[in-house]
mmCIF file of C-alpha atoms in Angstrom:
data_model
loop_
_atom_site.group_PDB
_atom_site.id
_atom_site.type_symbol
_atom_site.label_atom_id
_atom_site.label_comp_id
_atom_site.label_asym_id
_atom_site.label_seq_id
_atom_site.Cartn_x
_atom_site.Cartn_y
_atom_site.Cartn_z
ATOM 1 C CA MET A 1 248.022 50.543 176.224
ATOM 2 C CA GLU A 2 247.548 50.425 172.560
ATOM 3 C CA ILE A 3 244.135 50.110 171.196
ATOM 4 C CA GLU A 4 244.461 47.627 168.106
ATOM 5 C CA PRO A 5 242.559 49.287 165.055
ATOM 6 C CA ALA A 6 239.233 47.635 164.431
ATOM 7 C CA GLU A 7 239.410 45.082 160.992
ATOM 8 C CA GLU A 8 238.033 46.544 157.721
ATOM 9 C CA VAL A 9 234.989 44.736 157.141
ATOM 10 C CA LYS A 10 235.331 43.191 153.650
ATOM 11 C CA GLU A 11 232.197 43.018 151.529
ATOM 12 C CA PRO A 12 231.617 39.665 150.009
ATOM 13 C CA PRO A 13 232.603 39.226 146.487
ATOM 14 C CA ARG A 14 230.010 40.156 143.981
ATOM 15 C CA ILE A 15 228.729 36.991 141.715
ATOM 16 C CA HIS A 16 228.183 37.576 138.350
ATOM 17 C CA ARG A 17 227.398 35.608 135.393
ATOM 18 C CA LEU A 18 230.075 34.229 133.270
ATOM 19 C CA ASP A 19 230.089 35.210 129.124
ATOM 20 C CA GLU A 20 228.776 32.134 127.490
ATOM 21 C CA SER A 21 231.881 31.887 125.378
ATOM 22 C CA VAL A 22 233.855 31.536 128.682
ATOM 23 C CA VAL A 23 231.465 29.028 129.839
ATOM 24 C CA ASN A 24 231.809 27.123 126.230
ATOM 25 C CA ARG A 25 235.657 27.067 125.971
ATOM 26 C CA ILE A 26 235.834 25.772 130.012
ATOM 27 C CA ALA A 27 233.017 22.727 128.901
ATOM 28 C CA ALA A 28 235.129 22.458 126.024
ATOM 29 C CA GLY A 29 238.331 21.913 127.685
ATOM 30 C CA GLU A 30 236.672 18.933 129.789
ATOM 31 C CA VAL A 31 235.298 17.309 126.845
ATOM 32 C CA ILE A 32 238.597 17.314 124.725
ATOM 33 C CA GLN A 33 241.222 17.164 127.212
ATOM 34 C CA ARG A 34 243.641 16.488 124.556
ATOM 35 C CA PRO A 35 244.097 15.292 120.907
ATOM 36 C CA VAL A 36 243.111 11.631 121.561
ATOM 37 C CA SER A 37 239.953 12.885 123.361
ATOM 38 C CA ALA A 38 238.537 14.404 119.804
ATOM 39 C CA VAL A 39 240.131 11.420 117.697
ATOM 40 C CA LYS A 40 238.014 9.028 119.989
ATOM 41 C CA GLU A 41 235.011 11.183 119.312
ATOM 42 C CA LEU A 42 235.213 11.226 115.680
ATOM 43 C CA VAL A 43 235.916 7.812 115.625
ATOM 44 C CA GLU A 44 232.726 6.637 117.397
ATOM 45 C CA ASN A 45 230.452 9.434 115.543
ATOM 46 C CA SER A 46 231.625 7.394 112.422
ATOM 47 C CA LEU A 47 230.949 4.205 113.997
ATOM 48 C CA ASP A 48 227.011 5.383 114.447
ATOM 49 C CA ALA A 49 226.939 6.381 111.106
ATOM 50 C CA SER A 50 227.651 2.701 110.399
ATOM 51 C CA SER A 51 230.617 3.474 108.450
ATOM 52 C CA THR A 52 232.904 0.140 107.372
ATOM 53 C CA SER A 53 235.924 1.836 106.544
ATOM 54 C CA ILE A 54 237.516 4.476 108.973
ATOM 55 C CA SER A 55 240.802 6.422 108.330
ATOM 56 C CA VAL A 56 242.713 9.026 110.627
ATOM 57 C CA LEU A 57 245.161 11.312 109.658
ATOM 58 C CA VAL A 58 247.367 12.953 111.722
ATOM 59 C CA LYS A 59 249.811 15.918 112.422
ATOM 60 C CA ASP A 60 252.254 17.026 115.233
ATOM 61 C CA GLY A 61 250.101 14.442 117.445
ATOM 62 C CA GLY A 62 247.135 15.875 116.512
ATOM 63 C CA LEU A 63 247.624 19.467 117.446
ATOM 64 C CA LYS A 64 248.163 20.855 113.888
ATOM 65 C CA LEU A 65 245.974 18.539 112.347
ATOM 66 C CA ILE A 66 243.240 15.677 112.919
ATOM 67 C CA GLN A 67 241.563 14.413 110.103
ATOM 68 C CA VAL A 68 238.810 11.329 110.288
ATOM 69 C CA SER A 69 237.183 10.635 107.317
ATOM 70 C CA ASP A 70 234.069 7.561 107.102
ATOM 71 C CA ASP A 71 232.019 5.989 104.573
ATOM 72 C CA GLY A 72 228.708 6.273 107.020
ATOM 73 C CA HIS A 73 225.706 7.432 106.030
ATOM 74 C CA GLY A 74 226.819 10.929 106.255
ATOM 75 C CA ILE A 75 225.050 14.193 107.280
ATOM 76 C CA ARG A 76 221.700 16.046 105.645
ATOM 77 C CA TYR A 77 222.318 19.112 104.320
ATOM 78 C CA GLU A 78 219.433 20.753 106.588
ATOM 79 C CA ASP A 79 221.392 19.546 109.633
ATOM 80 C CA LEU A 80 224.324 21.551 108.933
ATOM 81 C CA PRO A 81 223.657 24.949 110.400
ATOM 82 C CA ILE A 82 223.178 23.190 114.281
ATOM 83 C CA LEU A 83 225.475 20.394 113.839
ATOM 84 C CA CYS A 84 228.144 21.908 115.941
ATOM 85 C CA GLU A 85 225.791 23.574 118.473
ATOM 86 C CA ARG A 86 225.903 22.351 122.064
ATOM 87 C CA HIS A 87 223.537 19.872 122.862
ATOM 88 C CA THR A 88 222.104 18.846 118.954
ATOM 89 C CA THR A 89 222.279 15.158 118.564
ATOM 90 C CA SER A 90 220.510 12.611 116.338
ATOM 91 C CA LYS A 91 220.693 9.624 119.032
ATOM 92 C CA LEU A 92 218.434 11.180 121.612
ATOM 93 C CA SER A 93 215.481 13.262 122.171
ATOM 94 C CA LYS A 94 214.123 12.893 125.968
ATOM 95 C CA TYR A 95 216.476 12.211 128.833
ATOM 96 C CA GLU A 96 214.594 8.343 129.114
ATOM 97 C CA ASP A 97 216.096 7.382 126.014
ATOM 98 C CA LEU A 98 219.490 7.358 127.990
ATOM 99 C CA GLN A 99 218.301 4.093 129.703
ATOM 100 C CA SER A 100 218.332 2.545 126.922
ATOM 101 C CA ILE A 101 220.739 3.910 124.423
ATOM 102 C CA LYS A 102 222.989 2.133 121.804
ATOM 103 C CA SER A 103 224.944 4.704 120.114
ATOM 104 C CA MET A 104 228.294 6.428 121.153
ATOM 105 C CA GLY A 105 227.280 9.532 121.042
ATOM 106 C CA PHE A 106 224.606 10.917 122.702
ATOM 107 C CA ARG A 107 225.725 14.713 124.124
ATOM 108 C CA GLY A 108 226.010 16.619 121.404
ATOM 109 C CA GLU A 109 229.201 18.208 123.118
ATOM 110 C CA ALA A 110 232.120 16.764 121.077
ATOM 111 C CA LEU A 111 231.881 18.261 117.786
ATOM 112 C CA ALA A 112 230.822 22.035 119.572
ATOM 113 C CA SER A 113 233.601 21.589 122.094
ATOM 114 C CA MET A 114 235.891 21.145 119.069
ATOM 115 C CA THR A 115 234.899 24.058 117.413
ATOM 116 C CA TYR A 116 235.606 26.117 120.553
ATOM 117 C CA VAL A 117 239.300 25.163 121.080
ATOM 118 C CA GLY A 118 239.758 24.722 117.110
ATOM 119 C CA HIS A 119 239.035 25.353 113.478
ATOM 120 C CA VAL A 120 236.721 22.572 111.981
ATOM 121 C CA THR A 121 235.699 21.499 108.579
ATOM 122 C CA VAL A 122 233.065 19.093 107.602
ATOM 123 C CA THR A 123 232.652 17.868 103.964
ATOM 124 C CA THR A 124 229.620 15.169 103.991
ATOM 125 C CA ILE A 125 227.737 13.555 101.541
ATOM 126 C CA THR A 126 224.255 11.303 101.750
ATOM 127 C CA ARG A 127 223.033 8.665 99.926
ATOM 128 C CA GLY A 128 221.477 9.985 96.375
ATOM 129 C CA GLN A 129 223.209 12.931 96.538
ATOM 130 C CA LEU A 130 224.997 14.395 93.133
ATOM 131 C CA HIS A 131 227.455 16.090 95.520
ATOM 132 C CA GLY A 132 228.743 16.992 99.244
ATOM 133 C CA TYR A 133 228.914 19.750 100.881
ATOM 134 C CA ARG A 134 231.919 21.471 102.803
ATOM 135 C CA VAL A 135 231.276 23.906 105.601
ATOM 136 C CA SER A 136 233.754 25.155 108.589
ATOM 137 C CA TYR A 137 232.724 26.143 112.007
ATOM 138 C CA ARG A 138 233.941 28.451 114.412
ATOM 139 C CA ASP A 139 232.349 28.551 118.357
ATOM 140 C CA GLY A 140 229.551 26.343 117.628
ATOM 141 C CA VAL A 141 228.573 28.216 114.546
ATOM 142 C CA MET A 142 228.696 27.815 110.670
ATOM 143 C CA GLU A 143 231.620 30.332 109.354
ATOM 144 C CA ASN A 144 229.759 30.844 105.942
ATOM 145 C CA GLU A 145 227.159 28.798 104.167
ATOM 146 C CA PRO A 146 227.313 25.261 102.862
ATOM 147 C CA LYS A 147 229.420 24.764 99.603
ATOM 148 C CA ALA A 148 229.023 22.144 97.048
ATOM 149 C CA CYS A 149 231.748 20.211 96.374
ATOM 150 C CA ALA A 150 233.024 16.858 94.716
ATOM 151 C CA ALA A 151 232.852 14.470 97.790
ATOM 152 C CA VAL A 152 233.392 10.175 98.004
ATOM 153 C CA LYS A 153 230.486 8.444 100.333
ATOM 154 C CA GLY A 154 230.114 9.285 104.209
ATOM 155 C CA THR A 155 231.896 12.327 105.941
ATOM 156 C CA GLN A 156 235.300 13.598 106.743
ATOM 157 C CA ILE A 157 236.101 15.869 109.304
ATOM 158 C CA VAL A 158 239.218 18.266 109.562
ATOM 159 C CA ILE A 159 240.246 19.796 113.297
ATOM 160 C CA GLU A 160 243.037 22.339 112.643
ATOM 161 C CA ASN A 161 245.326 24.082 115.492
ATOM 162 C CA LEU A 162 243.717 22.122 118.642
ATOM 163 C CA PHE A 163 243.868 24.446 121.594
ATOM 164 C CA TYR A 164 245.260 27.431 119.712
ATOM 165 C CA ASN A 165 243.367 29.527 122.073
ATOM 166 C CA MET A 166 244.344 27.564 125.170
ATOM 167 C CA ILE A 167 248.053 28.783 125.702
ATOM 168 C CA ALA A 168 248.544 26.870 128.806
ATOM 169 C CA ARG A 169 247.027 23.411 127.466
ATOM 170 C CA ARG A 170 249.224 23.510 124.228
ATOM 171 C CA LYS A 171 252.033 23.990 125.927
ATOM 172 C CA THR A 172 251.779 20.653 128.090
ATOM 173 C CA LEU A 173 250.835 18.652 125.143
ATOM 174 C CA GLN A 174 254.364 20.030 123.021
ATOM 175 C CA ASN A 175 255.572 16.189 123.197
ATOM 176 C CA SER A 176 253.689 15.601 120.148
ATOM 177 C CA ALA A 177 255.154 11.947 119.583
ATOM 178 C CA ASP A 178 253.375 10.797 122.865
ATOM 179 C CA ASP A 179 250.271 12.134 121.604
ATOM 180 C CA TYR A 180 250.426 10.112 118.654
ATOM 181 C CA THR A 181 251.395 6.736 120.509
ATOM 182 C CA LYS A 182 247.801 7.227 122.569
ATOM 183 C CA ILE A 183 246.199 7.878 119.119
ATOM 184 C CA VAL A 184 247.730 4.588 117.554
ATOM 185 C CA ASP A 185 246.881 2.571 120.827
ATOM 186 C CA LEU A 186 242.672 3.681 120.656
ATOM 187 C CA LEU A 187 242.812 3.007 117.404
ATOM 188 C CA SER A 188 244.143 -0.392 118.246
ATOM 189 C CA ARG A 189 241.512 -1.182 120.914
ATOM 190 C CA PHE A 190 238.757 -0.272 118.107
ATOM 191 C CA ALA A 191 240.205 -2.309 115.483
ATOM 192 C CA ILE A 192 239.760 -5.496 117.678
ATOM 193 C CA HIS A 193 236.455 -4.974 118.449
ATOM 194 C CA HIS A 194 234.823 -3.871 115.662
ATOM 195 C CA ILE A 195 236.439 -6.539 113.492
ATOM 196 C CA ASP A 196 233.563 -5.662 110.889
ATOM 197 C CA VAL A 197 234.887 -2.148 110.076
ATOM 198 C CA SER A 198 238.370 -1.380 108.357
ATOM 199 C CA PHE A 199 240.477 1.083 110.381
ATOM 200 C CA SER A 200 243.605 3.243 109.234
ATOM 201 C CA CYS A 201 246.028 5.596 111.389
ATOM 202 C CA ARG A 202 248.847 7.242 109.746
ATOM 203 C CA LYS A 203 251.094 10.227 110.309
ATOM 204 C CA HIS A 204 250.791 13.154 107.573
ATOM 205 C CA GLY A 205 253.535 12.562 105.242
ATOM 206 C CA ALA A 206 253.817 9.111 106.244
ATOM 207 C CA ALA A 207 253.830 6.507 103.473
ATOM 208 C CA ARG A 208 252.630 3.779 105.719
ATOM 209 C CA ALA A 209 249.864 3.168 108.269
ATOM 210 C CA ASP A 210 250.859 2.462 111.938
ATOM 211 C CA VAL A 211 247.116 0.787 112.161
ATOM 212 C CA HIS A 212 246.012 -0.846 109.311
ATOM 213 C CA SER A 213 243.017 -3.803 110.085
ATOM 214 C CA VAL A 214 240.920 -5.031 107.334
ATOM 215 C CA ALA A 215 237.132 -6.251 108.076
ATOM 216 C CA THR A 216 237.615 -9.776 109.054
ATOM 217 C CA PRO A 217 235.247 -12.779 110.585
ATOM 218 C CA SER A 218 237.869 -13.665 113.396
ATOM 219 C CA ARG A 219 238.384 -11.713 116.410
ATOM 220 C CA LEU A 220 242.077 -13.477 116.797
ATOM 221 C CA ASN A 221 242.985 -12.708 113.027
ATOM 222 C CA ALA A 222 242.262 -9.052 114.138
ATOM 223 C CA ILE A 223 244.573 -8.906 117.171
ATOM 224 C CA ARG A 224 247.144 -10.630 115.101
ATOM 225 C CA SER A 225 246.804 -8.131 112.290
ATOM 226 C CA VAL A 226 247.204 -5.261 115.098
ATOM 227 C CA TYR A 227 249.055 -6.349 118.223
ATOM 228 C CA GLY A 228 251.300 -9.151 116.152
ATOM 229 C CA LEU A 229 251.900 -12.709 116.096
ATOM 230 C CA LEU A 230 253.361 -12.955 119.362
ATOM 231 C CA VAL A 231 250.301 -11.642 121.340
ATOM 232 C CA ALA A 232 247.976 -13.990 119.163
ATOM 233 C CA GLN A 233 249.573 -16.695 119.379
ATOM 234 C CA ASN A 234 249.808 -16.676 123.450
ATOM 235 C CA LEU A 235 245.773 -16.257 124.131
ATOM 236 C CA ILE A 236 243.136 -18.382 125.238
ATOM 237 C CA LYS A 237 239.664 -17.819 124.182
ATOM 238 C CA ILE A 238 237.660 -17.019 127.476
ATOM 239 C CA GLU A 239 233.696 -17.019 127.903
ATOM 240 C CA ALA A 240 230.873 -16.246 131.028
ATOM 241 C CA SER A 241 227.381 -15.216 131.431
ATOM 242 C CA ASP A 242 224.916 -15.422 134.044
ATOM 243 C CA ASN A 243 221.073 -14.462 133.904
ATOM 244 C CA ASP A 244 220.457 -14.278 137.888
ATOM 245 C CA PRO A 245 218.124 -11.085 137.716
ATOM 246 C CA SER A 246 219.284 -10.956 141.952
ATOM 247 C CA SER A 247 222.451 -10.906 141.185
ATOM 248 C CA SER A 248 223.876 -9.765 137.936
ATOM 249 C CA VAL A 249 222.965 -10.440 134.163
ATOM 250 C CA PHE A 250 225.547 -10.099 131.632
ATOM 251 C CA GLU A 251 227.473 -12.181 128.718
ATOM 252 C CA MET A 252 230.936 -11.853 128.139
ATOM 253 C CA ASP A 253 233.574 -13.334 125.768
ATOM 254 C CA GLY A 254 236.898 -12.257 125.320
ATOM 255 C CA PHE A 255 241.001 -13.386 124.917
ATOM 256 C CA ILE A 256 243.396 -13.619 127.829
ATOM 257 C CA SER A 257 247.155 -14.260 127.698
ATOM 258 C CA ASN A 258 248.918 -17.500 128.787
ATOM 259 C CA SER A 259 251.514 -17.952 130.926
ATOM 260 C CA ASN A 260 254.375 -18.034 128.124
ATOM 261 C CA TYR A 261 253.068 -14.250 127.437
ATOM 262 C CA VAL A 262 255.594 -11.510 129.231
ATOM 263 C CA ALA A 263 255.129 -7.980 128.665
ATOM 264 C CA LYS A 264 256.377 -5.172 130.710
ATOM 265 C CA LYS A 265 252.926 -3.402 131.355
ATOM 266 C CA THR A 266 249.181 -4.737 131.530
ATOM 267 C CA THR A 267 247.198 -4.022 128.408
ATOM 268 C CA MET A 268 243.645 -4.257 128.891
ATOM 269 C CA VAL A 269 241.062 -3.660 126.224
ATOM 270 C CA LEU A 270 237.915 -3.513 127.795
ATOM 271 C CA PHE A 271 233.964 -2.897 125.647
ATOM 272 C CA ILE A 272 231.112 -2.727 127.696
ATOM 273 C CA ASN A 273 228.149 -2.771 125.611
ATOM 274 C CA ASP A 274 230.029 -2.120 122.092
ATOM 275 C CA ARG A 275 231.486 1.263 124.161
ATOM 276 C CA LEU A 276 235.317 1.615 124.936
ATOM 277 C CA VAL A 277 235.789 2.219 128.749
ATOM 278 C CA GLU A 278 237.856 1.744 131.555
ATOM 279 C CA CYS A 279 237.070 -0.210 134.415
ATOM 280 C CA THR A 280 239.809 0.074 137.510
ATOM 281 C CA ALA A 281 238.265 -2.243 139.562
ATOM 282 C CA LEU A 282 237.856 -4.976 136.942
ATOM 283 C CA LYS A 283 241.678 -4.432 135.429
ATOM 284 C CA ARG A 284 243.033 -4.411 139.799
ATOM 285 C CA ALA A 285 240.969 -7.827 140.371
ATOM 286 C CA LEU A 286 242.349 -9.554 137.002
ATOM 287 C CA GLU A 287 245.917 -8.456 137.638
ATOM 288 C CA VAL A 288 245.808 -9.651 141.148
ATOM 289 C CA VAL A 289 244.657 -13.301 139.871
ATOM 290 C CA TYR A 290 247.748 -12.897 137.353
ATOM 291 C CA VAL A 291 250.012 -12.604 140.147
ATOM 292 C CA ALA A 292 248.782 -14.982 142.483
ATOM 293 C CA THR A 293 248.295 -17.763 139.319
ATOM 294 C CA LEU A 294 251.289 -16.980 137.107
ATOM 295 C CA PRO A 295 253.648 -14.627 138.485
ATOM 296 C CA LYS A 296 255.893 -14.607 135.828
ATOM 297 C CA ALA A 297 253.570 -14.034 133.242
ATOM 298 C CA SER A 298 251.729 -11.077 135.518
ATOM 299 C CA LYS A 299 251.560 -8.308 133.323
ATOM 300 C CA PRO A 300 248.537 -9.661 130.526
ATOM 301 C CA PHE A 301 247.066 -8.744 127.728
ATOM 302 C CA ILE A 302 243.138 -8.798 128.084
ATOM 303 C CA TYR A 303 240.328 -8.249 125.704
ATOM 304 C CA MET A 304 237.103 -8.351 126.992
ATOM 305 C CA SER A 305 233.430 -7.687 125.524
ATOM 306 C CA ILE A 306 230.528 -7.274 128.191
ATOM 307 C CA THR A 307 226.793 -7.122 127.396
ATOM 308 C CA LEU A 308 224.384 -5.910 129.737
ATOM 309 C CA PRO A 309 220.719 -5.041 129.862
ATOM 310 C CA PRO A 310 221.366 -1.142 128.682
ATOM 311 C CA GLU A 311 219.116 -0.002 131.651
ATOM 312 C CA HIS A 312 222.331 -1.836 134.001
ATOM 313 C CA VAL A 313 224.881 0.743 132.527
ATOM 314 C CA ASP A 314 225.125 4.492 133.495
ATOM 315 C CA VAL A 315 226.779 6.039 130.479
ATOM 316 C CA ASN A 316 226.435 9.598 131.730
ATOM 317 C CA VAL A 317 229.333 9.377 134.314
ATOM 318 C CA HIS A 318 232.618 11.075 132.823
ATOM 319 C CA PRO A 319 232.691 14.127 130.286
ATOM 320 C CA THR A 320 234.577 11.954 128.050
ATOM 321 C CA LYS A 321 232.711 9.431 128.364
ATOM 322 C CA ARG A 322 235.657 7.215 129.364
ATOM 323 C CA GLU A 323 233.753 5.502 132.441
ATOM 324 C CA VAL A 324 230.537 3.775 133.040
ATOM 325 C CA SER A 325 229.207 2.976 136.226
ATOM 326 C CA LEU A 326 227.500 -0.665 136.351
ATOM 327 C CA LEU A 327 224.614 -2.280 138.122
ATOM 328 C CA ASN A 328 225.995 -4.837 140.897
ATOM 329 C CA GLN A 329 229.588 -3.654 139.743
ATOM 330 C CA GLU A 330 231.280 -5.879 142.849
ATOM 331 C CA VAL A 331 229.298 -9.027 142.039
ATOM 332 C CA ILE A 332 230.398 -9.058 137.837
ATOM 333 C CA VAL A 333 234.455 -8.471 139.271
ATOM 334 C CA GLU A 334 234.193 -10.900 141.527
ATOM 335 C CA LYS A 335 232.593 -13.341 138.664
ATOM 336 C CA MET A 336 234.964 -12.361 136.021
ATOM 337 C CA GLN A 337 237.812 -12.837 138.423
ATOM 338 C CA SER A 338 236.501 -16.088 139.406
ATOM 339 C CA VAL A 339 236.463 -17.535 135.753
ATOM 340 C CA VAL A 340 239.760 -16.125 134.494
ATOM 341 C CA GLU A 341 241.381 -17.821 137.766
ATOM 342 C CA SER A 342 239.817 -21.163 136.889
ATOM 343 C CA VAL A 343 240.754 -20.868 133.187
ATOM 344 C CA LEU A 344 244.448 -19.690 133.783
ATOM 345 C CA ARG A 345 244.521 -22.800 136.370
ATOM 346 C CA ASN A 346 243.339 -25.466 134.008
ATOM 347 C CA SER A 347 245.459 -23.609 131.094
ATOM 348 C CA ASN A 348 248.848 -23.958 133.757
ATOM 349 C CA GLU A 349 248.230 -27.388 134.434
ATOM 350 C CA SER A 350 248.425 -28.349 130.893
ATOM 351 C CA ARG A 351 250.911 -25.856 129.953
ATOM 352 C CA THR A 352 252.549 -26.510 126.431
ATOM 353 C CA PHE A 353 255.509 -25.235 125.258
ATOM 354 C CA GLN A 354 255.807 -24.377 121.531
ATOM 355 C CA GLU A 355 259.107 -24.659 119.429
ATOM 356 C CA GLN A 356 260.689 -21.386 117.880
#
């Protein structure tokens, strides 16, 4: 009878502290998932800086170059040394400030993350200064002292060679055309919500911009200039509000497509407290209404701007701030659904046909 050898007892692996540079690079990969994530963060910073004009220039889908220029209030000279350190921000100072945050950025992670996965150069000038300053950053710190330079009002941030040190990520993003389309889509969404700001987005070397919107008092004009006449002429204005503290408190206004609008996929542009976000539950709920009410036009165009008390929205849910969590979300979604349904039913009964 053979005696089986006793199993070798394995020691549990030792736990050790990761090097800070590794930690930062991992975190950066979560915040800046692809070039469009960087563009979104930079454009939101420009909006926070009270800009009236924002232009974006992109090369190779953003992997070679992303340049975002604005005419906002600029960055103080004395703030430049810590500008790209992690968790440095002008938007909040204590955790409780998150309850009432109105700015787009607040964690102080976006710019820092960009310096861990790309080469960042900032040129900025504040009001009253005779000249601006230019400085480059790598891994969260300044590479050199800020140099005085000629500058136009505001800030210009350039990111070059994005994901140069993340080989696997770079390989998965080789299809640059796909990412440029995402950036154009992002800027289009900002342009129809922030109608008091001019936006432009173009490819490096291209003569004309793929997004070109000018400030306008009319939301419908903004939609027409960005998404075209065919979309704009088939939209219905929609409004709803509730002021019942026991269920939900919100105001909503927007545009939804009518029975004449036909598309291959749903376009849903959703802003909650001026923040561009996604809400899968709301999108699905509205698609269900369209399928039931207008089967032929079941892939709608929807633009909605929802305003809620800041303390009813948790903005600190997703690393890229793509999603938010709402108090009484089910109730709000249900109310939106019923408003859209009644508007669509009324429009379908009084349907008009336009001559081509």
